[in-house]
């Protein structure tokens, strides 16, 4: 998967829904969030992380994709969540730091995210 991601970045840029759609060969659902989430353990992680951040800055990549990739990697390395998307630590989250990090990449605060989630459930 990581070679496909790197090849796609190099040839086409960020594989947005507008470029590749939602469905691949034989009607297979293409979920970019899941694909990038699995890149947390990639040997080319630093390159993928750097490119995704560029795509977040220019608006092509949803910040949630980047945040989940970073948080998954943090958890795999035994570190704390930076964005509050995935938390593998048993220690309490530093919500002030997390909200600051979320704001930098365009995600709502944890409290606002919860409000949005609660509203969507109604």
PDB file of C-alpha atoms in Angstrom:
ATOM      1  CA  UNK A   1       0.000   0.000   0.000  1.00  0.00           C
ATOM      2  CA  UNK A   2       2.768   2.444   0.845  1.00  0.00           C
ATOM      3  CA  UNK A   3       4.322   2.112  -2.606  1.00  0.00           C
ATOM      4  CA  UNK A   4       0.926   2.816  -4.152  1.00  0.00           C
ATOM      5  CA  UNK A   5       0.521   5.907  -1.950  1.00  0.00           C
ATOM      6  CA  UNK A   6       3.971   7.252  -2.843  1.00  0.00           C
ATOM      7  CA  UNK A   7       3.460   6.507  -6.550  1.00  0.00           C
ATOM      8  CA  UNK A   8       0.070   8.244  -6.486  1.00  0.00           C
ATOM      9  CA  UNK A   9       1.509  11.310  -4.722  1.00  0.00           C
ATOM     10  CA  UNK A  10       4.339  11.526  -7.254  1.00  0.00           C
ATOM     11  CA  UNK A  11       2.146  11.025 -10.342  1.00  0.00           C
ATOM     12  CA  UNK A  12      -1.180  12.655  -9.425  1.00  0.00           C
ATOM     13  CA  UNK A  13      -0.935  14.406  -6.058  1.00  0.00           C
ATOM     14  CA  UNK A  14      -3.418  13.714  -3.290  1.00  0.00           C
ATOM     15  CA  UNK A  15      -5.898  10.999  -4.349  1.00  0.00           C
ATOM     16  CA  UNK A  16      -9.009  13.027  -3.605  1.00  0.00           C
ATOM     17  CA  UNK A  17     -12.503  11.752  -4.162  1.00  0.00           C
ATOM     18  CA  UNK A  18     -12.749  14.093  -7.160  1.00  0.00           C
ATOM     19  CA  UNK A  19      -9.725  12.399  -8.771  1.00  0.00           C
ATOM     20  CA  UNK A  20     -10.415   8.743  -7.952  1.00  0.00           C
ATOM     21  CA  UNK A  21     -14.035   8.558  -6.851  1.00  0.00           C
ATOM     22  CA  UNK A  22     -15.333   6.279  -4.110  1.00  0.00           C
ATOM     23  CA  UNK A  23     -15.259   2.992  -5.947  1.00  0.00           C
ATOM     24  CA  UNK A  24     -12.302   1.094  -7.383  1.00  0.00           C
ATOM     25  CA  UNK A  25     -12.024  -2.003  -9.530  1.00  0.00           C
ATOM     26  CA  UNK A  26     -14.880  -4.498  -9.241  1.00  0.00           C
ATOM     27  CA  UNK A  27     -16.940  -2.111  -7.120  1.00  0.00           C
ATOM     28  CA  UNK A  28     -14.436  -2.033  -4.239  1.00  0.00           C
ATOM     29  CA  UNK A  29     -15.009   0.872  -1.840  1.00  0.00           C
ATOM     30  CA  UNK A  30     -11.883   3.074  -1.640  1.00  0.00           C
ATOM     31  CA  UNK A  31     -11.650   4.604   1.818  1.00  0.00           C
ATOM     32  CA  UNK A  32      -8.665   6.975   1.867  1.00  0.00           C
ATOM     33  CA  UNK A  33      -8.862   7.359   5.651  1.00  0.00           C
ATOM     34  CA  UNK A  34      -8.284   3.635   6.124  1.00  0.00           C
ATOM     35  CA  UNK A  35      -5.564   3.469   3.476  1.00  0.00           C
ATOM     36  CA  UNK A  36      -3.580   6.316   5.024  1.00  0.00           C
ATOM     37  CA  UNK A  37      -4.205   5.040   8.541  1.00  0.00           C
ATOM     38  CA  UNK A  38      -2.391   1.837   7.566  1.00  0.00           C
ATOM     39  CA  UNK A  39       0.595   3.898   6.406  1.00  0.00           C
ATOM     40  CA  UNK A  40       1.443   4.677  10.046  1.00  0.00           C
ATOM     41  CA  UNK A  41       3.767   1.677  10.034  1.00  0.00           C
ATOM     42  CA  UNK A  42       5.203   2.301   6.554  1.00  0.00           C
ATOM     43  CA  UNK A  43       8.933   2.445   5.967  1.00  0.00           C
ATOM     44  CA  UNK A  44       8.250   5.658   4.014  1.00  0.00           C
ATOM     45  CA  UNK A  45       6.181   7.162   6.846  1.00  0.00           C
ATOM     46  CA  UNK A  46       8.147  10.435   7.011  1.00  0.00           C
ATOM     47  CA  UNK A  47       7.625  11.081   3.299  1.00  0.00           C
ATOM     48  CA  UNK A  48       3.920  10.223   3.483  1.00  0.00           C
ATOM     49  CA  UNK A  49       3.466  12.384   6.589  1.00  0.00           C
ATOM     50  CA  UNK A  50       5.229  15.332   4.940  1.00  0.00           C
ATOM     51  CA  UNK A  51       3.215  15.056   1.716  1.00  0.00           C
ATOM     52  CA  UNK A  52      -0.099  14.683   3.561  1.00  0.00           C
ATOM     53  CA  UNK A  53       0.672  17.792   5.602  1.00  0.00           C
ATOM     54  CA  UNK A  54       1.307  19.708   2.363  1.00  0.00           C
ATOM     55  CA  UNK A  55      -2.061  18.513   1.056  1.00  0.00           C
ATOM     56  CA  UNK A  56      -3.770  19.552   4.318  1.00  0.00           C
ATOM     57  CA  UNK A  57      -2.250  23.038   4.006  1.00  0.00           C
ATOM     58  CA  UNK A  58      -3.436  23.473   0.420  1.00  0.00           C
ATOM     59  CA  UNK A  59      -6.919  22.099   1.214  1.00  0.00           C
ATOM     60  CA  UNK A  60      -6.771  18.855  -0.787  1.00  0.00           C
ATOM     61  CA  UNK A  61      -6.570  16.480   2.187  1.00  0.00           C
ATOM     62  CA  UNK A  62      -9.088  16.532   5.037  1.00  0.00           C
ATOM     63  CA  UNK A  63      -7.273  17.307   8.310  1.00  0.00           C
ATOM     64  CA  UNK A  64      -8.861  14.234   9.916  1.00  0.00           C
ATOM     65  CA  UNK A  65      -6.899  11.943   7.573  1.00  0.00           C
ATOM     66  CA  UNK A  66      -3.620  13.536   8.627  1.00  0.00           C
ATOM     67  CA  UNK A  67      -4.555  13.627  12.335  1.00  0.00           C
ATOM     68  CA  UNK A  68      -5.463   9.928  12.417  1.00  0.00           C
ATOM     69  CA  UNK A  69      -2.240   8.958  10.643  1.00  0.00           C
ATOM     70  CA  UNK A  70      -0.156  10.918  13.155  1.00  0.00           C
ATOM     71  CA  UNK A  71      -2.101   9.700  16.188  1.00  0.00           C
ATOM     72  CA  UNK A  72      -1.865   6.085  15.083  1.00  0.00           C
ATOM     73  CA  UNK A  73       1.896   6.457  14.656  1.00  0.00           C
ATOM     74  CA  UNK A  74       2.119   8.130  18.071  1.00  0.00           C
ATOM     75  CA  UNK A  75       0.323   5.176  19.627  1.00  0.00           C
ATOM     76  CA  UNK A  76       2.538   2.662  17.860  1.00  0.00           C
ATOM     77  CA  UNK A  77       5.591   4.466  19.224  1.00  0.00           C
ATOM     78  CA  UNK A  78       4.141   4.519  22.753  1.00  0.00           C
ATOM     79  CA  UNK A  79       3.570   8.288  22.661  1.00  0.00           C
ATOM     80  CA  UNK A  80       0.496  10.360  23.486  1.00  0.00           C
ATOM     81  CA  UNK A  81      -2.130  11.470  20.984  1.00  0.00           C
ATOM     82  CA  UNK A  82      -1.401  14.848  19.373  1.00  0.00           C
ATOM     83  CA  UNK A  83      -4.847  15.429  17.861  1.00  0.00           C
ATOM     84  CA  UNK A  84      -7.228  13.390  20.020  1.00  0.00           C
ATOM     85  CA  UNK A  85      -8.366  11.266  17.061  1.00  0.00           C
ATOM     86  CA  UNK A  86      -6.816   8.012  18.286  1.00  0.00           C
ATOM     87  CA  UNK A  87      -5.530   7.557  21.809  1.00  0.00           C
ATOM     88  CA  UNK A  88      -3.683   4.413  22.826  1.00  0.00           C
ATOM     89  CA  UNK A  89      -2.323   5.847  26.080  1.00  0.00           C
ATOM     90  CA  UNK A  90      -4.045   5.230  29.381  1.00  0.00           C
ATOM     91  CA  UNK A  91      -2.975   8.658  30.613  1.00  0.00           C
ATOM     92  CA  UNK A  92      -5.502  11.501  30.461  1.00  0.00           C
ATOM     93  CA  UNK A  93      -5.416  13.639  27.333  1.00  0.00           C
ATOM     94  CA  UNK A  94      -3.906  17.122  27.495  1.00  0.00           C
ATOM     95  CA  UNK A  95      -6.937  18.748  25.897  1.00  0.00           C
ATOM     96  CA  UNK A  96      -5.401  22.243  25.806  1.00  0.00           C
ATOM     97  CA  UNK A  97      -2.408  21.015  23.812  1.00  0.00           C
ATOM     98  CA  UNK A  98      -4.597  18.786  21.637  1.00  0.00           C
ATOM     99  CA  UNK A  99      -6.997  21.641  20.850  1.00  0.00           C
ATOM    100  CA  UNK A 100      -4.019  23.856  19.928  1.00  0.00           C
ATOM    101  CA  UNK A 101      -2.699  21.144  17.578  1.00  0.00           C
ATOM    102  CA  UNK A 102      -6.161  20.593  16.086  1.00  0.00           C
ATOM    103  CA  UNK A 103      -6.586  24.306  15.397  1.00  0.00           C
ATOM    104  CA  UNK A 104      -3.250  24.425  13.528  1.00  0.00           C
ATOM    105  CA  UNK A 105      -4.473  21.888  10.957  1.00  0.00           C
ATOM    106  CA  UNK A 106      -8.093  23.035  10.724  1.00  0.00           C
ATOM    107  CA  UNK A 107      -9.910  20.623  13.048  1.00  0.00           C
ATOM    108  CA  UNK A 108     -12.502  21.835  15.565  1.00  0.00           C
ATOM    109  CA  UNK A 109     -11.744  21.626  19.284  1.00  0.00           C
ATOM    110  CA  UNK A 110     -12.572  18.364  21.020  1.00  0.00           C
ATOM    111  CA  UNK A 111     -15.596  19.963  22.689  1.00  0.00           C
ATOM    112  CA  UNK A 112     -16.883  21.384  19.406  1.00  0.00           C
ATOM    113  CA  UNK A 113     -16.265  18.031  17.678  1.00  0.00           C
ATOM    114  CA  UNK A 114     -18.355  16.303  20.351  1.00  0.00           C
ATOM    115  CA  UNK A 115     -21.149  18.853  19.860  1.00  0.00           C
ATOM    116  CA  UNK A 116     -21.101  18.233  16.108  1.00  0.00           C
ATOM    117  CA  UNK A 117     -21.161  14.470  16.676  1.00  0.00           C
ATOM    118  CA  UNK A 118     -24.051  14.718  19.153  1.00  0.00           C
ATOM    119  CA  UNK A 119     -26.041  16.902  16.729  1.00  0.00           C
ATOM    120  CA  UNK A 120     -25.454  14.430  13.881  1.00  0.00           C
ATOM    121  CA  UNK A 121     -26.861  11.580  15.994  1.00  0.00           C
ATOM    122  CA  UNK A 122     -30.204  13.377  16.457  1.00  0.00           C
TER     123      UNK A 122
END
